[in-house]
PDB file of C-alpha atoms in Angstrom:
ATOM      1  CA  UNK A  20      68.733 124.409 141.781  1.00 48.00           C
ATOM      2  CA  UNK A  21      66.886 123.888 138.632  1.00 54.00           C
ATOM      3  CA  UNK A  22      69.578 126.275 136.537  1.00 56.00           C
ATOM      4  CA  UNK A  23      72.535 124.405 137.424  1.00 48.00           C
ATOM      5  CA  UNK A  24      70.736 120.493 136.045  1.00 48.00           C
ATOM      6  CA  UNK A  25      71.571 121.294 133.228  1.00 47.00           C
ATOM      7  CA  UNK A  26      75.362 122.468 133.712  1.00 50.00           C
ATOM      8  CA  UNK A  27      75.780 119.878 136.144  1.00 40.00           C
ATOM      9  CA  UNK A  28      74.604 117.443 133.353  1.00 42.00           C
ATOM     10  CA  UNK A  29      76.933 119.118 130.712  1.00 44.00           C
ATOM     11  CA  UNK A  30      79.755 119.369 132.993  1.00 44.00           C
ATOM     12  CA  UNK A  31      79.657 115.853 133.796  1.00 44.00           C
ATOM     13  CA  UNK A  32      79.588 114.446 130.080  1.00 38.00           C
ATOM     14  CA  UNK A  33      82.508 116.705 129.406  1.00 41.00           C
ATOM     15  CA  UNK A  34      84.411 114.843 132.638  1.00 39.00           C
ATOM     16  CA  UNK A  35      83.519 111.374 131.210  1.00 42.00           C
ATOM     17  CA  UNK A  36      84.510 112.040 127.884  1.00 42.00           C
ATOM     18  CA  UNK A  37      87.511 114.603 127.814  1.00 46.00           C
ATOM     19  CA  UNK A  38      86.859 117.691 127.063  1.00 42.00           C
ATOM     20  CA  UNK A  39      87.866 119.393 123.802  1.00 41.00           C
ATOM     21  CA  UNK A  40      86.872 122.310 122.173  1.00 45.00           C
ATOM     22  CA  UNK A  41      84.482 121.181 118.946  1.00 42.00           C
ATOM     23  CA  UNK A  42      88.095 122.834 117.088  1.00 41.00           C
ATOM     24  CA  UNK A  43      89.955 120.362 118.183  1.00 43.00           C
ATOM     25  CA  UNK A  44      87.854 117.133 117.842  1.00 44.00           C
ATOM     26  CA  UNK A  45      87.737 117.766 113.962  1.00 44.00           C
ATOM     27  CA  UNK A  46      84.299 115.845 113.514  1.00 50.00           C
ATOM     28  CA  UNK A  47      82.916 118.418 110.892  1.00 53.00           C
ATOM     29  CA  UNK A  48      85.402 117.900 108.093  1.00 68.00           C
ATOM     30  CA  UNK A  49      89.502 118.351 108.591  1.00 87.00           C
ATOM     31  CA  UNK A  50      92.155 116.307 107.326  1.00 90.00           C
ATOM     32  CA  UNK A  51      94.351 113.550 108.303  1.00 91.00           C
ATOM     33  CA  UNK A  52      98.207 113.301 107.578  1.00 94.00           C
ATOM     34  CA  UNK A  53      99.077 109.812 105.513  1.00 94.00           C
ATOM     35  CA  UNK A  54     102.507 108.145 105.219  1.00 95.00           C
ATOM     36  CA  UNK A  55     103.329 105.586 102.974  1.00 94.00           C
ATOM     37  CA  UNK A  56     106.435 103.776 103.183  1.00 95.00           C
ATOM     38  CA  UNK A  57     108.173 101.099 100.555  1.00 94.00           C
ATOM     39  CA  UNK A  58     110.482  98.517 102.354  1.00 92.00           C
ATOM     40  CA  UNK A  59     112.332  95.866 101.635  1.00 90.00           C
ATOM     41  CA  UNK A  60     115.612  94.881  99.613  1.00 88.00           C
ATOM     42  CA  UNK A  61     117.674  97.669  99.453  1.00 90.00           C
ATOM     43  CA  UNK A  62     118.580  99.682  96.469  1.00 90.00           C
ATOM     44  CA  UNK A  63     115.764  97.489  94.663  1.00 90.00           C
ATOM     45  CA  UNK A  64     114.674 100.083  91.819  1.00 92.00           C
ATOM     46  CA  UNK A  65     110.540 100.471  93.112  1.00 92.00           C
ATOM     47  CA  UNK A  66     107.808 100.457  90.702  1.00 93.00           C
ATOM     48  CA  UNK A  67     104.734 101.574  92.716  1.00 93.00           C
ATOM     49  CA  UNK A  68     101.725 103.876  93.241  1.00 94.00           C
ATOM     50  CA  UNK A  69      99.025 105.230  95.448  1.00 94.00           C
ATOM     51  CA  UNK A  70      95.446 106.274  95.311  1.00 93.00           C
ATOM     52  CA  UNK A  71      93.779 108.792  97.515  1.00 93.00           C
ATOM     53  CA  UNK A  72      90.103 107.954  96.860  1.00 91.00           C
ATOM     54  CA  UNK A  73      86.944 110.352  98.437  1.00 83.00           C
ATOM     55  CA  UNK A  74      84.340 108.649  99.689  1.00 79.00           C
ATOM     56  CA  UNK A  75      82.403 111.745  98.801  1.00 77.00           C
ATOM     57  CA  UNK A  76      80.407 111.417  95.547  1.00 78.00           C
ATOM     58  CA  UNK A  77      81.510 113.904  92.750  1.00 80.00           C
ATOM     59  CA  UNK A  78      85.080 114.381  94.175  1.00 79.00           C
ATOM     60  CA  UNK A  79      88.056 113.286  91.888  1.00 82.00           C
ATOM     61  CA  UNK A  80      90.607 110.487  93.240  1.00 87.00           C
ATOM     62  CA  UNK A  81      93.935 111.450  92.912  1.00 92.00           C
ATOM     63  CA  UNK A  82      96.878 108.274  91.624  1.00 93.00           C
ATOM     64  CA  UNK A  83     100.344 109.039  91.891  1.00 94.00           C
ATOM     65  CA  UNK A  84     103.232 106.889  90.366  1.00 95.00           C
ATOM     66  CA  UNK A  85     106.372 106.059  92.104  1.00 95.00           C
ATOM     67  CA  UNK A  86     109.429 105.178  90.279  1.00 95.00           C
ATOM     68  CA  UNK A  87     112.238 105.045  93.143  1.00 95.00           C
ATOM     69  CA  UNK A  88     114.785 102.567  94.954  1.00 93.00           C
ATOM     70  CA  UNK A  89     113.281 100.965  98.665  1.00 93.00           C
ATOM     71  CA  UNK A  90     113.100 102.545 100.863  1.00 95.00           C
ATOM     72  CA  UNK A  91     110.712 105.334  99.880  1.00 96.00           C
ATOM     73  CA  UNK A  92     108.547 106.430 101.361  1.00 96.00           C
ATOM     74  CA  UNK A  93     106.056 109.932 101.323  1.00 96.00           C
ATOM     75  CA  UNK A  94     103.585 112.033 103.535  1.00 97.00           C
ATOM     76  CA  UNK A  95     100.449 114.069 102.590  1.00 95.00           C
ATOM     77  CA  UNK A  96      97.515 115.433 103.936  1.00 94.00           C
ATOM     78  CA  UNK A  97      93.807 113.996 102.974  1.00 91.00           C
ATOM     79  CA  UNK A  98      90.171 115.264 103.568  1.00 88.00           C
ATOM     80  CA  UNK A  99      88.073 113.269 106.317  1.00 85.00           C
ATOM     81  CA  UNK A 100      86.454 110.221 104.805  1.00 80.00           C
ATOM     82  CA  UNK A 101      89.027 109.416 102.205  1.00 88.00           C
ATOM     83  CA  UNK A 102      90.691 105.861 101.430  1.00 89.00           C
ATOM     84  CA  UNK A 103      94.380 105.676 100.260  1.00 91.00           C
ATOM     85  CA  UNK A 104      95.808 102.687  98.702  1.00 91.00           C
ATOM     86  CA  UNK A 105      99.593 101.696  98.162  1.00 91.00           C
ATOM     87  CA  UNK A 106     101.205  99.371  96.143  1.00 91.00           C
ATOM     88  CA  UNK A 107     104.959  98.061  95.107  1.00 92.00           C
ATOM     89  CA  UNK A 108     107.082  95.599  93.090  1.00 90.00           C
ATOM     90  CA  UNK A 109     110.460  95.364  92.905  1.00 88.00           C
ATOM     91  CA  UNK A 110     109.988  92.898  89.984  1.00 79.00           C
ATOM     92  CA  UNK A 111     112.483  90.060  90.362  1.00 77.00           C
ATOM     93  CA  UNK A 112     114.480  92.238  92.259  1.00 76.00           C
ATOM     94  CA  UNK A 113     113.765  91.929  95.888  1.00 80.00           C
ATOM     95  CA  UNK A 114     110.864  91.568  97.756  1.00 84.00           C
ATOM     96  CA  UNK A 115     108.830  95.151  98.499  1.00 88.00           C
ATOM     97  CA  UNK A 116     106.521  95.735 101.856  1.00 89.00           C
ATOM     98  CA  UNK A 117     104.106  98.372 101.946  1.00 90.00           C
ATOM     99  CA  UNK A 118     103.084 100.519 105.036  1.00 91.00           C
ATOM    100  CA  UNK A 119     100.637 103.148 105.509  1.00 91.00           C
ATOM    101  CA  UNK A 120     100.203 105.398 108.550  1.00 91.00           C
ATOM    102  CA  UNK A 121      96.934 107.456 109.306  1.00 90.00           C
ATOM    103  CA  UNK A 122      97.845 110.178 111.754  1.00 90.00           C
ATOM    104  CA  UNK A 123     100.533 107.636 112.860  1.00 89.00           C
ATOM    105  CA  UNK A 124      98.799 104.875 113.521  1.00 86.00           C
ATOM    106  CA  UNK A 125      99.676 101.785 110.992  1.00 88.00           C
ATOM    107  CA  UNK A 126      96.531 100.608 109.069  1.00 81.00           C
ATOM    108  CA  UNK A 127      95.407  97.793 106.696  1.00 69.00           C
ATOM    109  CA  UNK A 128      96.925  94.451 106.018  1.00 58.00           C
ATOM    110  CA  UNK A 129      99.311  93.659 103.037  1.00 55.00           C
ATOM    111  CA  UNK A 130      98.137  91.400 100.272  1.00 53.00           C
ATOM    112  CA  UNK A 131     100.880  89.418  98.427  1.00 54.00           C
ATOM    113  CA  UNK A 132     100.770  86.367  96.446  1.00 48.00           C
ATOM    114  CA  UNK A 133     103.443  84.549  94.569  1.00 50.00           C
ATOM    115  CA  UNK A 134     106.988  85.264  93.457  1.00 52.00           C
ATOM    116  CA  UNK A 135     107.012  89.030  91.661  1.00 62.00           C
ATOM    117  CA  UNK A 136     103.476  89.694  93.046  1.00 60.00           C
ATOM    118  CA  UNK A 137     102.763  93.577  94.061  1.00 66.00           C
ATOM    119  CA  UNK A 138     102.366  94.340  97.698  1.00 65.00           C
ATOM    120  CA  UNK A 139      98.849  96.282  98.154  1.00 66.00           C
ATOM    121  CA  UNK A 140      97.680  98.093 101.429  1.00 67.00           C
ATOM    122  CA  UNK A 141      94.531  99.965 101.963  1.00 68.00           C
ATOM    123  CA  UNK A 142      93.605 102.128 104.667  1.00 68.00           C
ATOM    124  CA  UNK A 143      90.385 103.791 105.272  1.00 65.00           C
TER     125      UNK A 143
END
């Protein structure tokens, strides 16, 4: 009786939680898939640009510039532990919203002030 305590113990946290293999539950590193999209007035020539920032000291952010018409909108893979920010104008053009998706799920609020102001969204 005494060897199966501990299995029985085991067995039962695995039932309560949903079991996984450690593979699959990606808690010791992996990535997650990111996708930003631009919205808004169509045809509205973009002006934009995103950051993929490491949390992890000594690793190297990465900024990319967008010059495109809404919508736009692109996908990428990220290391665990890593905050992305967007942001858009469309100048006096139109207005611009800005959505990011972590592995699908939307994330982060927009922040937008005034007439011309740049939509920004974080997600970490």
């Amino acid at each position: 009786m005494k060897n199966y305590l501990p299995r029985l113990v085991v067995g039962s946290v695995l039932l309560l939680i949903g079991y996984k293999p450690i593979s699959a539950m990606n808690i010791f590193g992996g990535s997650d898939t990111y996708k930003i999209q631009w919205t808004g007035t169509n045809g509205s020539k973009l002006f934009g640009s995103y950051v993929i920032a490491s949390k992890t000291p000594g690793t190297a952010s990465k900024v990319e510039k967008v010059l495109s018409t809404i919508p736009y909108e692109v996908t990428f893979s990220a290391q665990k532990n890593t905050l992305v920010s967007a942001a858009g104008t469309a100048g006096n053009q139109g207005t611009v919203e800005v959505k990011i998706f972590k592995n699908g799920s939307e994330c982060g609020q927009v922040t937008m002030v005034g007439s011309g102001a740049i939509a920004n969204r974080t997600c970490q």
